[in-house]
Amino acid sequence: MNKDIEKIADLSSDEAVCNLLENIEDEQSTVFTRSKSLKPCPIGSSVSGVCCKNCGMGPCRVRENTEGLCGATLGTISARNLARHIAAGASAHSDHGRDMAHLLALTAEGKAEGLKIRDELKLFRFAKNLGVNTGDKSVNEIAKEAAEKAMALFGQQTGALDLIKLAPKKRQEIWEKYKVIPRGIDREVVEMMHRTHMGVDQDPENILNQAIRTALSDGWGGSMVGTEITDILFNTPVPLAAKANLGMLQASEVNIVIHGHEPTLSEIIAELADDKELVDYAETKGANGINVVGICCTANEVLMRQGIAPIGNFLSQEMAIMTGAVELMVVDIQCIMQSLGELT
Ligand code: SF4
């Protein structure tokens, strides 16, 4: 194998990744090898202009002094493109939050096997912030009502999202002044997509105001719901010590990598890694135990609650498989590279 070690060191600051890249077959495709052959798309630079494909008359490539077929200017198209990115990101975070709200409701009804309310104090605070009258209701009754209120935030049409009031007062006043307080989570994303469609909102500033409202519907809506409920169901994290990187894969154990964004299944897998029956079974197959490690945001979830080792970030997922040491990679949603299928 004749590889330029210095060039490989430029690809990643992670020594373990570089080590693997030095030792893989030349024809093996990874994000790092593809990054060497794939040139960045030039559209979007000041020279090449921006591209709009928001209607069937396009795509239109527009520069400083030109317009799209519909007359859309560089400023309008740039604002529309950024706004649509924000809507896509907000929808991904928020849909995760929606799933967590469903899970909280199922847990409250006793229909989510293996799950229970673990942080009652946080549940009470969350419920109160959503306007639930906790009174002398049971924990599960409060959880059910809070879950329903959280789900209603997605379809809310008017007013302001309840959780906005958790932001510093001064910040809320600025949002009020600029009229960007979100009314409902889904509503802002849908309106963003509508307003950036052909022939609708053509004022870049007005488009960006809605983009801010959409981003706030994520941060103080969908993402906030997701974070609060994750703590309620799996405990609020506390500082802890853990080891990291690909070296946490164990040669003598069954290595299970949990990867993605939702902790629901992963938290349970991590909890069961020490289950005697499962460990005994692994031993009958010649392993010394079960080693659960994480990649990407799911890794962060189980790291901060259970001290599970994160073996890498988004860019390391292919590397983990290519070590040959991984028996199972369990993926949920978001950041799962399509190329993984080729490697397994
Ligand atoms: S919306 Fe306008 S700029 Fe965009 S693709 Fe259609 S015609 Fe072209």
CSV table of C-alpha atoms in Angstrom, one decimal, residues 49-217:
chain,number,residue,atom,x,y,z
A,49,GLY,CA,-24.7,33.2,-8.7
A,50,VAL,CA,-27.5,31.4,-6.9
A,51,CYS,CA,-29.9,28.7,-8.2
A,52,CYS,CA,-33.6,28.7,-7.7
A,53,LYS,CA,-35.7,25.6,-8.5
A,54,ASN,CA,-38.8,26.5,-6.7
A,55,CYS,CA,-41.0,26.1,-9.8
A,56,GLY,CA,-41.2,24.1,-13.0
A,57,MET,CA,-39.9,27.0,-15.1
A,58,GLY,CA,-36.5,26.7,-13.5
A,59,PRO,CA,-33.9,26.0,-12.4
A,60,CYS,CA,-32.8,29.6,-12.9
A,61,ARG,CA,-29.2,30.6,-12.2
A,62,VAL,CA,-29.3,34.3,-11.1
A,63,ARG,CA,-26.4,36.7,-10.6
A,64,GLU,CA,-26.1,40.3,-9.3
A,65,ASN,CA,-27.6,41.9,-12.4
A,66,THR,CA,-29.9,39.2,-13.7
A,67,GLU,CA,-33.3,37.8,-12.7
A,68,GLY,CA,-35.1,34.5,-12.7
A,69,LEU,CA,-37.7,33.8,-15.4
A,70,CYS,CA,-40.4,35.1,-12.9
A,71,GLY,CA,-38.3,38.2,-12.2
A,72,ALA,CA,-37.0,37.0,-8.8
A,73,THR,CA,-33.8,38.9,-7.8
A,74,LEU,CA,-30.6,37.6,-6.3
A,75,GLY,CA,-31.7,38.9,-2.9
A,76,THR,CA,-35.1,37.2,-3.1
A,77,ILE,CA,-33.7,33.9,-4.2
A,78,SER,CA,-30.9,33.9,-1.6
A,79,ALA,CA,-33.4,34.7,1.2
A,80,ARG,CA,-35.8,32.0,-0.1
A,81,ASN,CA,-33.0,29.4,-0.3
A,82,LEU,CA,-31.8,30.1,3.3
A,83,ALA,CA,-35.4,30.2,4.6
A,84,ARG,CA,-36.1,26.8,3.1
A,85,HIS,CA,-33.0,25.4,4.7
A,86,ILE,CA,-34.2,26.7,8.0
A,87,ALA,CA,-37.7,25.2,7.5
A,88,ALA,CA,-36.1,21.8,6.7
A,89,GLY,CA,-33.9,21.9,9.8
A,90,ALA,CA,-36.8,23.1,12.0
A,91,SER,CA,-39.1,20.3,10.7
A,92,ALA,CA,-36.4,17.6,11.4
A,93,HIS,CA,-35.8,18.8,15.0
A,94,SER,CA,-39.5,19.4,15.6
A,95,ASP,CA,-40.7,16.1,14.2
A,96,HIS,CA,-38.3,14.4,16.7
A,97,GLY,CA,-40.0,16.5,19.5
A,98,ARG,CA,-43.4,15.3,18.2
A,99,ASP,CA,-42.3,11.7,18.5
A,100,MET,CA,-41.1,12.3,22.0
A,101,ALA,CA,-44.5,13.8,22.9
A,102,HIS,CA,-46.3,10.7,21.5
A,103,LEU,CA,-43.9,8.6,23.6
A,104,LEU,CA,-44.7,10.5,26.7
A,105,ALA,CA,-48.4,9.9,26.1
A,106,LEU,CA,-47.9,6.2,25.5
A,107,THR,CA,-45.7,6.0,28.7
A,108,ALA,CA,-48.4,7.7,30.7
A,109,GLU,CA,-51.0,5.2,29.4
A,110,GLY,CA,-48.7,2.2,30.3
A,111,LYS,CA,-48.3,1.3,26.6
A,112,ALA,CA,-44.6,1.9,26.2
A,113,GLU,CA,-42.9,-1.2,27.5
A,114,GLY,CA,-39.7,-0.5,29.5
A,115,LEU,CA,-40.4,3.2,29.9
A,116,LYS,CA,-41.6,5.2,32.9
A,117,ILE,CA,-41.5,8.8,34.2
A,118,ARG,CA,-38.0,9.2,35.7
A,119,ASP,CA,-37.7,12.9,36.4
A,120,GLU,CA,-41.0,13.8,38.1
A,121,LEU,CA,-39.8,17.3,39.1
A,122,LYS,CA,-39.0,18.1,35.5
A,123,LEU,CA,-42.4,16.7,34.4
A,124,PHE,CA,-44.2,19.0,36.9
A,125,ARG,CA,-42.2,22.0,35.6
A,126,PHE,CA,-42.9,21.1,32.0
A,127,ALA,CA,-46.6,20.6,32.6
A,128,LYS,CA,-46.9,23.9,34.5
A,129,ASN,CA,-45.1,25.7,31.6
A,130,LEU,CA,-47.7,24.2,29.3
A,131,GLY,CA,-50.6,25.4,31.4
A,132,VAL,CA,-51.5,22.0,32.9
A,133,ASN,CA,-53.3,22.3,36.2
A,134,THR,CA,-51.4,19.6,38.2
A,135,GLY,CA,-53.7,19.8,41.3
A,136,ASP,CA,-53.9,16.4,43.0
A,137,LYS,CA,-53.5,14.5,39.7
A,138,SER,CA,-51.3,11.4,39.5
A,139,VAL,CA,-47.9,11.5,37.8
A,140,ASN,CA,-49.3,9.6,34.8
A,141,GLU,CA,-52.3,11.9,34.5
A,142,ILE,CA,-50.1,14.9,34.5
A,143,ALA,CA,-47.8,13.3,31.9
A,144,LYS,CA,-50.7,12.5,29.7
A,145,GLU,CA,-52.1,16.0,29.8
A,146,ALA,CA,-48.6,17.5,29.3
A,147,ALA,CA,-48.1,15.3,26.3
A,148,GLU,CA,-51.4,16.4,24.8
A,149,LYS,CA,-50.6,20.0,25.4
A,150,ALA,CA,-47.1,19.5,23.8
A,151,MET,CA,-48.7,17.8,20.7
A,152,ALA,CA,-51.2,20.7,20.4
A,153,LEU,CA,-48.3,23.2,20.0
A,154,PHE,CA,-47.6,21.7,16.6
A,155,GLY,CA,-51.0,22.5,15.2
A,156,GLN,CA,-51.6,25.8,17.1
A,157,GLN,CA,-52.7,28.5,14.7
A,158,THR,CA,-52.7,31.7,16.7
A,159,GLY,CA,-51.2,33.3,19.8
A,160,ALA,CA,-47.7,32.5,21.0
A,161,LEU,CA,-46.0,29.1,21.8
A,162,ASP,CA,-46.3,28.6,25.6
A,163,LEU,CA,-42.6,27.6,26.0
A,164,ILE,CA,-41.4,31.0,24.6
A,165,LYS,CA,-41.9,32.4,28.1
A,166,LEU,CA,-38.9,30.3,29.2
A,167,ALA,CA,-36.6,32.7,27.3
A,168,PRO,CA,-35.1,35.7,29.1
A,169,LYS,CA,-37.6,38.5,29.4
A,170,LYS,CA,-35.4,41.0,27.5
A,171,ARG,CA,-35.1,38.5,24.6
A,172,GLN,CA,-38.9,38.0,24.5
A,173,GLU,CA,-39.3,41.8,24.3
A,174,ILE,CA,-37.0,41.9,21.2
A,175,TRP,CA,-39.0,39.1,19.5
A,176,GLU,CA,-42.2,40.9,20.3
A,177,LYS,CA,-40.9,44.2,18.9
A,178,TYR,CA,-40.0,42.5,15.6
A,179,LYS,CA,-43.2,40.4,15.6
A,180,VAL,CA,-41.3,37.1,15.2
A,181,ILE,CA,-42.8,35.1,18.1
A,182,PRO,CA,-44.0,31.8,16.6
A,183,ARG,CA,-47.7,30.9,16.7
A,184,GLY,CA,-47.4,27.1,16.1
A,185,ILE,CA,-44.6,24.7,15.2
A,186,ASP,CA,-46.0,23.2,12.0
A,187,ARG,CA,-47.7,26.4,11.1
A,188,GLU,CA,-44.4,28.3,10.8
A,189,VAL,CA,-42.7,25.6,8.8
A,190,VAL,CA,-45.6,25.3,6.4
A,191,GLU,CA,-46.0,29.1,6.0
A,192,MET,CA,-42.2,29.3,5.3
A,193,MET,CA,-42.5,26.8,2.5
A,194,HIS,CA,-45.6,28.6,1.1
A,195,ARG,CA,-44.0,32.1,1.3
A,196,THR,CA,-40.9,31.0,-0.5
A,197,HIS,CA,-42.8,29.4,-3.3
A,198,MET,CA,-42.9,31.0,-6.8
A,199,GLY,CA,-44.7,34.3,-6.9
A,200,VAL,CA,-45.5,34.6,-3.1
A,201,ASP,CA,-43.3,36.6,-0.8
A,202,GLN,CA,-40.7,38.6,-2.8
A,203,ASP,CA,-39.3,40.8,-0.1
A,204,PRO,CA,-36.0,39.4,1.2
A,205,GLU,CA,-36.4,41.0,4.6
A,206,ASN,CA,-39.9,39.9,5.1
A,207,ILE,CA,-38.9,36.3,4.1
A,208,LEU,CA,-36.0,36.4,6.6
A,209,ASN,CA,-38.4,37.6,9.4
A,210,GLN,CA,-40.5,34.5,8.8
A,211,ALA,CA,-37.3,32.4,8.8
A,212,ILE,CA,-36.5,33.8,12.3
A,213,ARG,CA,-40.0,32.9,13.4
A,214,THR,CA,-39.6,29.4,12.0
A,215,ALA,CA,-36.2,29.0,13.7
A,216,LEU,CA,-37.8,30.1,17.0
A,217,SER,CA,-40.6,27.6,16.6
